[in-house]
PDB file of C-alpha atoms in Angstrom:
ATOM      1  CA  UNK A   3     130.883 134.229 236.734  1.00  0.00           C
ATOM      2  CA  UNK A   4     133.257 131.286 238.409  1.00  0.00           C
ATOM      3  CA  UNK A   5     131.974 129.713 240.897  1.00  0.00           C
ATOM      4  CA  UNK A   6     133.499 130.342 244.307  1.00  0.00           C
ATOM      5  CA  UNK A   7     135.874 128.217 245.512  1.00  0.00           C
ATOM      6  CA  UNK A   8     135.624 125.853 248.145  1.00  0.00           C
ATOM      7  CA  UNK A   9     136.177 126.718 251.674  1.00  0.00           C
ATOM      8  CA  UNK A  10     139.684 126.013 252.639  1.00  0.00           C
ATOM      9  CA  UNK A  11     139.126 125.365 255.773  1.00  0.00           C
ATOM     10  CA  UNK A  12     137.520 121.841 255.265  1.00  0.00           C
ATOM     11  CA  UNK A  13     140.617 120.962 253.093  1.00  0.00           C
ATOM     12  CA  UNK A  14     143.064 122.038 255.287  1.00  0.00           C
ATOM     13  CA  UNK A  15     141.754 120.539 258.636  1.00  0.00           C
ATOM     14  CA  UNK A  16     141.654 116.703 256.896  1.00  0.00           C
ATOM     15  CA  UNK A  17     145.033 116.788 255.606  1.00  0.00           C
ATOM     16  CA  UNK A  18     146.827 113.819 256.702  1.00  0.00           C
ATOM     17  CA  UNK A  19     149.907 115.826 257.432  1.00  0.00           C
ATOM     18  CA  UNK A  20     150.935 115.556 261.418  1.00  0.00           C
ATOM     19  CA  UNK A  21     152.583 119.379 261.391  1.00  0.00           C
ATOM     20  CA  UNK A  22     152.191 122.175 259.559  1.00  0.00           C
ATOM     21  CA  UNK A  23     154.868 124.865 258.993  1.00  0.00           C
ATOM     22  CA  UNK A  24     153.193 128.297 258.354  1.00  0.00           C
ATOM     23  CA  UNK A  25     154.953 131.676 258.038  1.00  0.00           C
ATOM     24  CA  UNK A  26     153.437 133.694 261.182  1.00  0.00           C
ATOM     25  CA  UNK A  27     153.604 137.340 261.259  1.00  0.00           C
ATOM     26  CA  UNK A  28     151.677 140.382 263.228  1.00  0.00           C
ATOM     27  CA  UNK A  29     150.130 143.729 261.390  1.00  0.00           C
ATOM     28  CA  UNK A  30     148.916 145.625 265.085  1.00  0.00           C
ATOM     29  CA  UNK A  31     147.067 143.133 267.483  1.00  0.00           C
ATOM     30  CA  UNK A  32     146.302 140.838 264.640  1.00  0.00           C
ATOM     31  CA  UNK A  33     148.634 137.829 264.005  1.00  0.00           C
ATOM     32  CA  UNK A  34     148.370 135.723 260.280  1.00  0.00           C
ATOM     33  CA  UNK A  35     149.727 132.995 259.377  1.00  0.00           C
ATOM     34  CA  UNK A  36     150.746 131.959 255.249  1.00  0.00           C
ATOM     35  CA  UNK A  37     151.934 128.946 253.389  1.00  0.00           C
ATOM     36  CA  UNK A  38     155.601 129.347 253.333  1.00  0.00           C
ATOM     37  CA  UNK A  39     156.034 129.285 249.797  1.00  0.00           C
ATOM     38  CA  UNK A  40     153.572 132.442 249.345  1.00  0.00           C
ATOM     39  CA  UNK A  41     156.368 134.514 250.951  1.00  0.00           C
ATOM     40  CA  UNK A  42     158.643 136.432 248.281  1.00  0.00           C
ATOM     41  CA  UNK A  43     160.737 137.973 250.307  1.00  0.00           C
ATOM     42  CA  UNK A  44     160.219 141.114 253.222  1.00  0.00           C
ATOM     43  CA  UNK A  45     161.149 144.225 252.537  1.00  0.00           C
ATOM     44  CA  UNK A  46     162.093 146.930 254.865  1.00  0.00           C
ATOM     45  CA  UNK A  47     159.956 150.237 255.559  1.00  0.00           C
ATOM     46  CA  UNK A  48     159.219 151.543 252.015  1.00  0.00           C
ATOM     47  CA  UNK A  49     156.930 154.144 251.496  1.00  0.00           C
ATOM     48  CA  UNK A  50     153.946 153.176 248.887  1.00  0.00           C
ATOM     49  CA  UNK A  51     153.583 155.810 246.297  1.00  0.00           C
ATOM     50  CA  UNK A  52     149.245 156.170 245.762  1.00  0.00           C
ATOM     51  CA  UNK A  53     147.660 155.631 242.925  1.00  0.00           C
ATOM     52  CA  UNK A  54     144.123 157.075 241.601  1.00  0.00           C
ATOM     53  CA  UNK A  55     141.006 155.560 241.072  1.00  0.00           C
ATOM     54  CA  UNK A  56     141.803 152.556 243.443  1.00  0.00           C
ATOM     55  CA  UNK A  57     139.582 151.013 246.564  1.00  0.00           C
ATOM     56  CA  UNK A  58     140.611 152.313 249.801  1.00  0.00           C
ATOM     57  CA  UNK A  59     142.501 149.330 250.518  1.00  0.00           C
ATOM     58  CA  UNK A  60     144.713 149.798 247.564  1.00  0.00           C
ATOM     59  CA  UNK A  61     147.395 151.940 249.589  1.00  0.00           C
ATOM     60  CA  UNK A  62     149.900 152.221 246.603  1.00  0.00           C
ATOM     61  CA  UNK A  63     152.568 150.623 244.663  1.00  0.00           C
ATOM     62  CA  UNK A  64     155.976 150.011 245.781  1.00  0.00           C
ATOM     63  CA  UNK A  65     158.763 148.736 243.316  1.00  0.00           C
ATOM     64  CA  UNK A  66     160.982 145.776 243.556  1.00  0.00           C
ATOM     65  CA  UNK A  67     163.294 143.615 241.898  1.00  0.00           C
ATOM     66  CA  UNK A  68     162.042 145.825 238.810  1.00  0.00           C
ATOM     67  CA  UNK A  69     158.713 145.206 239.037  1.00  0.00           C
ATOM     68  CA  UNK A  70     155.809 147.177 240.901  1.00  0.00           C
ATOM     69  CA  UNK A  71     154.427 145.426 243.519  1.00  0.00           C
ATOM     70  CA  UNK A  72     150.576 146.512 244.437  1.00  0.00           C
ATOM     71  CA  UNK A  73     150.371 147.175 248.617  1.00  0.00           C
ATOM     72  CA  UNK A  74     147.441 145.947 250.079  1.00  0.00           C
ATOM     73  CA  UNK A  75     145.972 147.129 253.533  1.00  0.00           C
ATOM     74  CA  UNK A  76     144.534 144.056 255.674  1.00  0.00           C
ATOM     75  CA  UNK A  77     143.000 146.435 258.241  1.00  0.00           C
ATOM     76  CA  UNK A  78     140.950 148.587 255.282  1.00  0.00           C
ATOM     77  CA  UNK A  79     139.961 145.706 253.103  1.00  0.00           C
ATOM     78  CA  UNK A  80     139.071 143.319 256.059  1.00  0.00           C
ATOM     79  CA  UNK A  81     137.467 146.196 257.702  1.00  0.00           C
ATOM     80  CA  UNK A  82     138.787 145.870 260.772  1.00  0.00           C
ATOM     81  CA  UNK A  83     138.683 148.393 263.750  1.00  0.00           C
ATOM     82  CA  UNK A  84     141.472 150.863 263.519  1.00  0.00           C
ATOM     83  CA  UNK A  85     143.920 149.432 265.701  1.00  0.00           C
ATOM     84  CA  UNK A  86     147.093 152.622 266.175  1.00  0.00           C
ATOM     85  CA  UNK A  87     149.513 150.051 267.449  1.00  0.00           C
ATOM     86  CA  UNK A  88     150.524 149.205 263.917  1.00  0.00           C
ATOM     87  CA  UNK A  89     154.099 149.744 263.278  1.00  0.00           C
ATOM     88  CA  UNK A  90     154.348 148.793 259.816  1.00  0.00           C
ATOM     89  CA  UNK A  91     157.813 148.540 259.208  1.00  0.00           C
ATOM     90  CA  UNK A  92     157.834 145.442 256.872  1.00  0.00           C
ATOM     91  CA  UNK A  93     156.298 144.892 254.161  1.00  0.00           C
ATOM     92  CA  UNK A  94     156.075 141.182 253.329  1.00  0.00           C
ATOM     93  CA  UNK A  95     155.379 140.213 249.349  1.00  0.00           C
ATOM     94  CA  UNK A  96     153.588 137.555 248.726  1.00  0.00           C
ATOM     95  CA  UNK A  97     153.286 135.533 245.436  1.00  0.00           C
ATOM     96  CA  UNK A  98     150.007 133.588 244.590  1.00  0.00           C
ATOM     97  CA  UNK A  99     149.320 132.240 241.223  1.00  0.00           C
ATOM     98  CA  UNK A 100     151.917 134.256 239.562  1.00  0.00           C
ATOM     99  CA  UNK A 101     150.772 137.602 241.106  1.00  0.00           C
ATOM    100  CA  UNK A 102     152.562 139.254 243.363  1.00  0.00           C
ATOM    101  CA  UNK A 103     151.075 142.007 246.013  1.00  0.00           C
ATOM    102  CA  UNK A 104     152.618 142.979 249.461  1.00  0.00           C
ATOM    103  CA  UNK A 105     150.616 143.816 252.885  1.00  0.00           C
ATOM    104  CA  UNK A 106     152.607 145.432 255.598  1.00  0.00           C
ATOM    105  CA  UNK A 107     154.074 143.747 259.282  1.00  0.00           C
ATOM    106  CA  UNK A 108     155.127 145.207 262.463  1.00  0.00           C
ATOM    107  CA  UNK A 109     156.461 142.131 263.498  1.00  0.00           C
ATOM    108  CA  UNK A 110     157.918 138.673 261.663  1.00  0.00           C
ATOM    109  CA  UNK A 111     157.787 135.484 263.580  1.00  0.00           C
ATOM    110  CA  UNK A 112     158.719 133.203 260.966  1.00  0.00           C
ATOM    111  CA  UNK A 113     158.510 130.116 259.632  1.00  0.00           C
ATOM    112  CA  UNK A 114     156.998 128.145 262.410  1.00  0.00           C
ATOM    113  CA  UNK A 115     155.587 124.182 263.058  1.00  0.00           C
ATOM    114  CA  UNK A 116     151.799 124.111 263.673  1.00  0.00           C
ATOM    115  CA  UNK A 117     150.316 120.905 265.067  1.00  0.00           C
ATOM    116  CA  UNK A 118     147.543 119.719 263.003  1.00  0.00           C
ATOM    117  CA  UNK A 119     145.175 118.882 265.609  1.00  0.00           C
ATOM    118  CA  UNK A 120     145.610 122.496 266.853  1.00  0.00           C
ATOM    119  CA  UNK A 121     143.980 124.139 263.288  1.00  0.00           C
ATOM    120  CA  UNK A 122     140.453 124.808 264.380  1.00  0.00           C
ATOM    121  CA  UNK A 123     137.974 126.438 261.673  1.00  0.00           C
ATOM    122  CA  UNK A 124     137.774 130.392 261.990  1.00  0.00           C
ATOM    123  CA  UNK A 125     135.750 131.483 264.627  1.00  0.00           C
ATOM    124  CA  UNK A 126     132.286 132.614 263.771  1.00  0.00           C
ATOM    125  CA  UNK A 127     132.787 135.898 265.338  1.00  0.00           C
ATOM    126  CA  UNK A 128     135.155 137.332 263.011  1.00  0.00           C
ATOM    127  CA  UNK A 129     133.804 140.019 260.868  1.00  0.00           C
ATOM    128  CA  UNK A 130     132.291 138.420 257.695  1.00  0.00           C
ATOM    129  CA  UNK A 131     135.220 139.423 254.935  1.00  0.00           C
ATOM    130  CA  UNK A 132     137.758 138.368 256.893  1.00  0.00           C
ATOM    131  CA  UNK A 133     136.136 135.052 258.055  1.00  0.00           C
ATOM    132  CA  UNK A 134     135.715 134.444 254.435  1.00  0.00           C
ATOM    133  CA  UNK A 135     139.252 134.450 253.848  1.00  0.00           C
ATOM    134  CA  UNK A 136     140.341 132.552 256.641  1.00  0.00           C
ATOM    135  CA  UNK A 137     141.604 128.609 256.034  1.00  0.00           C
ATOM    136  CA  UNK A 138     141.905 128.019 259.759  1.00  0.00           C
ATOM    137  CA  UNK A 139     142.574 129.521 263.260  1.00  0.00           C
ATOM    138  CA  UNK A 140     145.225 128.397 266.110  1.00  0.00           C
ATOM    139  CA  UNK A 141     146.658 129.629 269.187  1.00  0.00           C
ATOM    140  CA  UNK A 142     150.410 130.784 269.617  1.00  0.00           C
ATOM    141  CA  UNK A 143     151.737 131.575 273.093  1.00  0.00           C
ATOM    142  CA  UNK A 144     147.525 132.674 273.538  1.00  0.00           C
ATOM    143  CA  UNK A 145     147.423 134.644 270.716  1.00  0.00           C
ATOM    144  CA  UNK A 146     144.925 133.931 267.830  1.00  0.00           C
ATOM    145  CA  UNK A 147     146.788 133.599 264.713  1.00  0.00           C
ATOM    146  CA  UNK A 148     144.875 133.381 261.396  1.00  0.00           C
ATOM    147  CA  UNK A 149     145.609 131.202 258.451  1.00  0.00           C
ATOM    148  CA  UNK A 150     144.950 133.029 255.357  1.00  0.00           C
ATOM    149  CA  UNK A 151     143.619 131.417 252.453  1.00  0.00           C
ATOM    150  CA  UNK A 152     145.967 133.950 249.902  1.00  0.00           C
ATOM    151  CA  UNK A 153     144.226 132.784 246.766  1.00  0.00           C
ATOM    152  CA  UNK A 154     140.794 133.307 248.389  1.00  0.00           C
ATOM    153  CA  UNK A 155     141.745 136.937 249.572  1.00  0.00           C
ATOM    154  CA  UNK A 156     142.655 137.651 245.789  1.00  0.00           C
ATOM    155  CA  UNK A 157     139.426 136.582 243.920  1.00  0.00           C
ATOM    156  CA  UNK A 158     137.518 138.587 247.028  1.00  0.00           C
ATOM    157  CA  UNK A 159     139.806 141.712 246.352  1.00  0.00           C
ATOM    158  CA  UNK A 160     138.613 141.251 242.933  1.00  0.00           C
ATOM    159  CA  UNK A 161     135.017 141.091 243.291  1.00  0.00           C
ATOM    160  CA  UNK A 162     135.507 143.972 245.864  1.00  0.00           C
ATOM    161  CA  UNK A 163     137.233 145.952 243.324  1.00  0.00           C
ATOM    162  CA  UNK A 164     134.371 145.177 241.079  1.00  0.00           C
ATOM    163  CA  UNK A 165     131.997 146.610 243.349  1.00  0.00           C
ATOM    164  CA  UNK A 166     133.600 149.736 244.559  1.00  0.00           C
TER     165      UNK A 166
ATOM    166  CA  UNK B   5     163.553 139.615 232.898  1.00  0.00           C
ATOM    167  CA  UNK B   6     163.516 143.363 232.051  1.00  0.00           C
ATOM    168  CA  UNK B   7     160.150 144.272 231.360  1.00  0.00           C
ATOM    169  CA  UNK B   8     160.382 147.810 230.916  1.00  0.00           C
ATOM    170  CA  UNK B   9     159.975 149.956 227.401  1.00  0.00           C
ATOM    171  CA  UNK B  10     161.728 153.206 226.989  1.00  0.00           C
ATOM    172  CA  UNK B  11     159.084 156.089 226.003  1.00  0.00           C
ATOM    173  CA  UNK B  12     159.031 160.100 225.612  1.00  0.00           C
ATOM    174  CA  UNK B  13     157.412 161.251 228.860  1.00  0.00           C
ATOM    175  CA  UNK B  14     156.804 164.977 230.354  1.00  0.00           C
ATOM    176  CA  UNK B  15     157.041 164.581 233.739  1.00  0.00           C
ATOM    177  CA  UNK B  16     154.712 167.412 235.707  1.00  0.00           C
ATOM    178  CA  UNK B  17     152.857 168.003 239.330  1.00  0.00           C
ATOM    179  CA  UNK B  18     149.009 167.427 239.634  1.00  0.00           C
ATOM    180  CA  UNK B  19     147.643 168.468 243.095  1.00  0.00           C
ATOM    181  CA  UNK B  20     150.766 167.942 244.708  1.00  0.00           C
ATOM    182  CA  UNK B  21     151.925 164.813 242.960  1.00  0.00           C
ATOM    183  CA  UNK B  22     154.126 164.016 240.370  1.00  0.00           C
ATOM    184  CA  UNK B  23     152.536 161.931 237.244  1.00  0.00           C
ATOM    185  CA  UNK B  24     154.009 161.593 233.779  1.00  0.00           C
ATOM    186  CA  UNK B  25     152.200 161.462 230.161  1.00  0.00           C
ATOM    187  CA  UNK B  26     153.582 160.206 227.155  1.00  0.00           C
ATOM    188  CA  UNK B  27     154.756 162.566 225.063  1.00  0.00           C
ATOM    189  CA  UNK B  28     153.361 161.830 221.882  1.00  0.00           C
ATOM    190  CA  UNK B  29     150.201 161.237 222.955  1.00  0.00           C
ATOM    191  CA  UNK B  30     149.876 165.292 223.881  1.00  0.00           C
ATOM    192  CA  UNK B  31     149.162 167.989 221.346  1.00  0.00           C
ATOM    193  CA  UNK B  32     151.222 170.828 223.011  1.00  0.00           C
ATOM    194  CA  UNK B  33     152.151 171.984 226.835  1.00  0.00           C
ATOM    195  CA  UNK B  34     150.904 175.551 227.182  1.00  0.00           C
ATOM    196  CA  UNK B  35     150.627 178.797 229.717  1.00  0.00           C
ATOM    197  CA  UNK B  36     147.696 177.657 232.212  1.00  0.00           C
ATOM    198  CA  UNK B  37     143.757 178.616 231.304  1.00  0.00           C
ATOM    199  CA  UNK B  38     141.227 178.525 234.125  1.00  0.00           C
ATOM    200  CA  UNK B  39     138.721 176.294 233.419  1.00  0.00           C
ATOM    201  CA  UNK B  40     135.501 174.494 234.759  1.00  0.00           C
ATOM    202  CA  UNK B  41     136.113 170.885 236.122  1.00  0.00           C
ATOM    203  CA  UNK B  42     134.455 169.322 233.123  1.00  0.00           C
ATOM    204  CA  UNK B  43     131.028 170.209 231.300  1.00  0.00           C
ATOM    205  CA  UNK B  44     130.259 169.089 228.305  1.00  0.00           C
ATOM    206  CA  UNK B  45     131.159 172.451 226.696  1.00  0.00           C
ATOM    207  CA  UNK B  46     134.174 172.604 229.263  1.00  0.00           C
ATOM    208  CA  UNK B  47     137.598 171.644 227.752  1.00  0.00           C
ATOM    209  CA  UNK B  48     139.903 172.508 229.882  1.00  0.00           C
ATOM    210  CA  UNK B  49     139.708 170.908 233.361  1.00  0.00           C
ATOM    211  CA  UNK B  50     141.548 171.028 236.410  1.00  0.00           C
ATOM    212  CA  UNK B  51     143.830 167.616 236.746  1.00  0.00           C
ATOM    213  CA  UNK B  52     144.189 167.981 240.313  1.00  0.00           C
ATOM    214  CA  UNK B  53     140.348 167.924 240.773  1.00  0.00           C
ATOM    215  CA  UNK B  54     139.587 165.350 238.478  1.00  0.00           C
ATOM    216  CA  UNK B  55     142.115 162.739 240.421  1.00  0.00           C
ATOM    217  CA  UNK B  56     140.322 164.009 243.618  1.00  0.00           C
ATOM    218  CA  UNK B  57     143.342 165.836 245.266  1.00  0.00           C
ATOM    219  CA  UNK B  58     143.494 169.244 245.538  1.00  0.00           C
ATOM    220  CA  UNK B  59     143.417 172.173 243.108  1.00  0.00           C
ATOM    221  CA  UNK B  60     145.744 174.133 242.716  1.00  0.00           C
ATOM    222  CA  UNK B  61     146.477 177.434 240.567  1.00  0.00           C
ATOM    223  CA  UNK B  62     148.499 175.857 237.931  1.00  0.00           C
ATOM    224  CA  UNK B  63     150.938 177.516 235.321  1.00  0.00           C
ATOM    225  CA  UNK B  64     150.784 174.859 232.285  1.00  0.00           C
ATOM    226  CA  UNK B  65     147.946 173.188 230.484  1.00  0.00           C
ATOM    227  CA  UNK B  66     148.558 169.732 228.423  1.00  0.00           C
ATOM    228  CA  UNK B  67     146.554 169.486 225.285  1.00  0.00           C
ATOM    229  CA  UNK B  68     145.402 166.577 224.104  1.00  0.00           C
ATOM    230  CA  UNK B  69     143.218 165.323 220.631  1.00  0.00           C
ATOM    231  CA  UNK B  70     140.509 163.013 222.165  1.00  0.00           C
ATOM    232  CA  UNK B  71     137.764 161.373 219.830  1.00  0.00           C
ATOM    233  CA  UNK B  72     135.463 163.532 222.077  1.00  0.00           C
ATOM    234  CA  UNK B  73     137.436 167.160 220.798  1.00  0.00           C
ATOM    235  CA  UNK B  74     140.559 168.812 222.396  1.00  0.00           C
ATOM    236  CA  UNK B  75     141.561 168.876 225.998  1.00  0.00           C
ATOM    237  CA  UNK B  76     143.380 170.979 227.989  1.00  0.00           C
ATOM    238  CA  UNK B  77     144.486 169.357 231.303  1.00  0.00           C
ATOM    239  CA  UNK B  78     145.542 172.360 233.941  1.00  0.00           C
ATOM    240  CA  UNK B  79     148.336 171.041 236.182  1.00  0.00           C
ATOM    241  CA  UNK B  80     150.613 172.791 238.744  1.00  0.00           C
ATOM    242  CA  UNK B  81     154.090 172.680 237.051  1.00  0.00           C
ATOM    243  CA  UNK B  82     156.049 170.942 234.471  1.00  0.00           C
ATOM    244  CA  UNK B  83     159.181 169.565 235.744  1.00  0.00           C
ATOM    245  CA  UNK B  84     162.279 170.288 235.140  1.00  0.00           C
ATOM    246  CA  UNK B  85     163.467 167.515 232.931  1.00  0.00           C
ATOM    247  CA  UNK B  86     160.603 168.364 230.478  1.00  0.00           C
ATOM    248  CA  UNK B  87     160.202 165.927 227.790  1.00  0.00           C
ATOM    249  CA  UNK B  88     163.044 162.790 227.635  1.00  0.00           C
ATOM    250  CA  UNK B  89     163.413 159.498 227.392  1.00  0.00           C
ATOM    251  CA  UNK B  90     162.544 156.875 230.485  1.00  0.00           C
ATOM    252  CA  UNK B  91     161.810 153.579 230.994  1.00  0.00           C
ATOM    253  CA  UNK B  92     158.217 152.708 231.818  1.00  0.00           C
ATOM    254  CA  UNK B  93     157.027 149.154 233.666  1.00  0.00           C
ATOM    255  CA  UNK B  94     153.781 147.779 232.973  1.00  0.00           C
ATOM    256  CA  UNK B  95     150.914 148.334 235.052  1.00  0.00           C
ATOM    257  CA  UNK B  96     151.012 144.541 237.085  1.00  0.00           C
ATOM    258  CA  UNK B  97     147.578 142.557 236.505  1.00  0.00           C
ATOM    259  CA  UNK B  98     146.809 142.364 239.632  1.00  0.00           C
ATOM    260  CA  UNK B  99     146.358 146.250 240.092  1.00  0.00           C
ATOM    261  CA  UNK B 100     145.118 146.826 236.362  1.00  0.00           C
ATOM    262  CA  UNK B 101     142.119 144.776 237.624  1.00  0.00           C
ATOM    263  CA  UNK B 102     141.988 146.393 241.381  1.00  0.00           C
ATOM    264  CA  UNK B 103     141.414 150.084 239.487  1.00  0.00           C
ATOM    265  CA  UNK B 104     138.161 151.625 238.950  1.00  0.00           C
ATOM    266  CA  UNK B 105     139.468 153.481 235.370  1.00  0.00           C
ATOM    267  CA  UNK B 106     142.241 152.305 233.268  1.00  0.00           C
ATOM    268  CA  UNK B 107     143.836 156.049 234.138  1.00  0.00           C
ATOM    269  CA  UNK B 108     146.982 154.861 234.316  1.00  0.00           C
ATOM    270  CA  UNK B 109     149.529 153.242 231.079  1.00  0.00           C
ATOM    271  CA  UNK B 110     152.863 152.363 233.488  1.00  0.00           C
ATOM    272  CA  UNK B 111     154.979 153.553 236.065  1.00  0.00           C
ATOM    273  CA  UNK B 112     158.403 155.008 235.756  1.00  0.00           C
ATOM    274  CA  UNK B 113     161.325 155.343 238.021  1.00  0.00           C
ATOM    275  CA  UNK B 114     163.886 157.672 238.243  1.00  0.00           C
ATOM    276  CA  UNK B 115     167.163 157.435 239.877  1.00  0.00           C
ATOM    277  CA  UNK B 116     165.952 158.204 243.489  1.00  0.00           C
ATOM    278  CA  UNK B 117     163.947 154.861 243.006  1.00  0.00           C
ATOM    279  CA  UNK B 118     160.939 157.499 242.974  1.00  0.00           C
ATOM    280  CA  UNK B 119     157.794 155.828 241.016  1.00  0.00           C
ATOM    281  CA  UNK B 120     155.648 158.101 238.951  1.00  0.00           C
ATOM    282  CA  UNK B 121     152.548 156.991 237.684  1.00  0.00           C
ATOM    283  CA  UNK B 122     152.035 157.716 233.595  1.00  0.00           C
ATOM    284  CA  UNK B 123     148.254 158.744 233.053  1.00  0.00           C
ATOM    285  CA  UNK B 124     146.397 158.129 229.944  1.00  0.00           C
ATOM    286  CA  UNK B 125     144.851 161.814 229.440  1.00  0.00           C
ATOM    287  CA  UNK B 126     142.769 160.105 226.536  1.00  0.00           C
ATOM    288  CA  UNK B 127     141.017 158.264 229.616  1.00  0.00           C
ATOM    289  CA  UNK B 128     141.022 160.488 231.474  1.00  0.00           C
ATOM    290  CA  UNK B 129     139.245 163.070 228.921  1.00  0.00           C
ATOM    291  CA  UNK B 130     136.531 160.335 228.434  1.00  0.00           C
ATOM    292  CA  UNK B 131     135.908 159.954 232.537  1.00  0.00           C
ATOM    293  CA  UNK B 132     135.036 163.910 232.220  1.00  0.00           C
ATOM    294  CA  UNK B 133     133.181 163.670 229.532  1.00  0.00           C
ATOM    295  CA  UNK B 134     131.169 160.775 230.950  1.00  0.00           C
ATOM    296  CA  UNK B 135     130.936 162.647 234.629  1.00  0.00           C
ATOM    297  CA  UNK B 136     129.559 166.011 232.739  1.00  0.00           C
ATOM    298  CA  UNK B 137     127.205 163.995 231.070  1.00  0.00           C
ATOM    299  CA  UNK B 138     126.063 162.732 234.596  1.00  0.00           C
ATOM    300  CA  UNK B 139     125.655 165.616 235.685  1.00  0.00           C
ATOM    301  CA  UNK B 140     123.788 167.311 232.754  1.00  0.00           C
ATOM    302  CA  UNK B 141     121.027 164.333 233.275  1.00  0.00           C
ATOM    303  CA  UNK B 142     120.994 164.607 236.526  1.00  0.00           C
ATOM    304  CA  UNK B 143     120.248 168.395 236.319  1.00  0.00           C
ATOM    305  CA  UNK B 144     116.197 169.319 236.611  1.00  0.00           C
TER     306      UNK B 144
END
């Protein structure tokens, strides 16, 4: 079995970089924040079609550009608290070491500066799977906005798959 | 870059939901027989209740030669198009390693940009015959 990789958030936090620019979007009360170059492209409201024997979080496949696209659900595999102010009219497809999968958005901020002094390591408090995942944390107009470590998330979804 | 191949698929509800199999990996498509989900003497089985959604009466069963014997998989309806050609995309890696069984050989679209997913009813067949052999050692 691979060894784990190192935490992001060390790497991340010491680069010599003065700004950051992160692609910042919501899903509910949550906000997250991506590399830039992660980002595909955003689709409008699609409707996954389900597949069997996934994990819960698996919420089905959508198809684009000819090719199917798995949709992952932040809130199920994170196992956060059900939070009904999702909108999820977006979904947003990411591409990380070739592999493309899309999670879905109620709202898009965009491409946005981030100050390096302002990254702070993820807060201790978040539940475990999603700390894990988690690069970095900063503050936008109050709101917590998490940097997610995409490759990290993928090698967890993985070993969670594994497991199920 | 196209990655599609064109295969023979009968496209047919399950439980509600619309799946596809590969034509010439099925034996024949015949009037429905009740069946028990599984048992190791059990070959015909309910597809509806082996994908966990829910069973319906169905009117056709798909047989299929398995290296475990003959299947008959009950499903709901066999739709209209019957058997013809369509293009099928490959199963992405990222979600061929996020399933639990392999149940699943591609997806196809039709013109509606409506995505079917192809099952593998040879799988499938072995997942029964592994969860009847569960339950037979699991039985006093």
């Amino acid at each position: 079995m691979p060894p784990a990789p190192e935490p992001a958030s060390e790497s991340i936090l010491l680069q010599d970089e003065a700004t950051k620019s992160l692609f910042v979007f919501c899903d509910g009360r949550q906000s997250f924040a991506v590399p830039p170059e992660s980002v595909s492209e955003v689709i409008n409201r699609l409707v996954p079609t389900t597949v069997p024997f996934v994990p819960d979080w698996v919420e089905g496949i959508i198809s684009a550009r000819g090719e199917i696209i798995p949709v992952l659900d932040l809130e199920r595999f994170f196992r956060l608290p059900a939070d009904d102010t999702r909108g999820r009219s977006r979904l947003i497809v990411f591409s990380v070491d070739e592999q493309a999968f899309a999670v879905w958005a109620d709202r898009i901020i965009g491409v946005e500066p981030v100050e390096q002094p302002s990254l702070e390591p993820p807060l201790t408090s978040l539940p475990e799977a999603l700390r894990a995942c988690i690069s970095a944390q900063f503050r936008r107009e109050g709101a917590l906005v998490l940097l997610v470590d995409l490759p990290r998330l993928l090698l967890d979804s993985r070993q969670q798959a594994k497991g199920a | 870059m196209d990655r599609s191949r064109e295969s023979h698929l009968i496209l047919f509800i399950a439980g509600g939901r619309r799946f596809a199999a590969e034509a010439q990996s099925l034996l024949a498509v015949s009037a429905a027989e009740s069946g028990p989900d599984g048992g190791e003497g059990g070959r015909v089985l309910n597809l509806g209740g082996l994908l966990d959604l829910p069973r319906v009466t169905g009117t056709r069963t798909l047989l299929v030669e398995t290296d475990f014997g003959f299947f008959g998989f009950v499903i709901d309806e066999v739709a209209r198009e019957q058997i013809a050609a369509h293009p099928v995309l490959p199963v992405p890696p990222l979600l061929r390693y996020w399933m639990k069984l392999p149940v699943i050989s591609g997806f196809t679209q039709d013109e509606g940009q409506r995505l079917t997913s192809v099952l593998d009813l040879k799988v499938l067949a072995t997942l029964a015959v592994s969860q009847a052999r569960r339950r037979t050692e699991g039985a006093p």
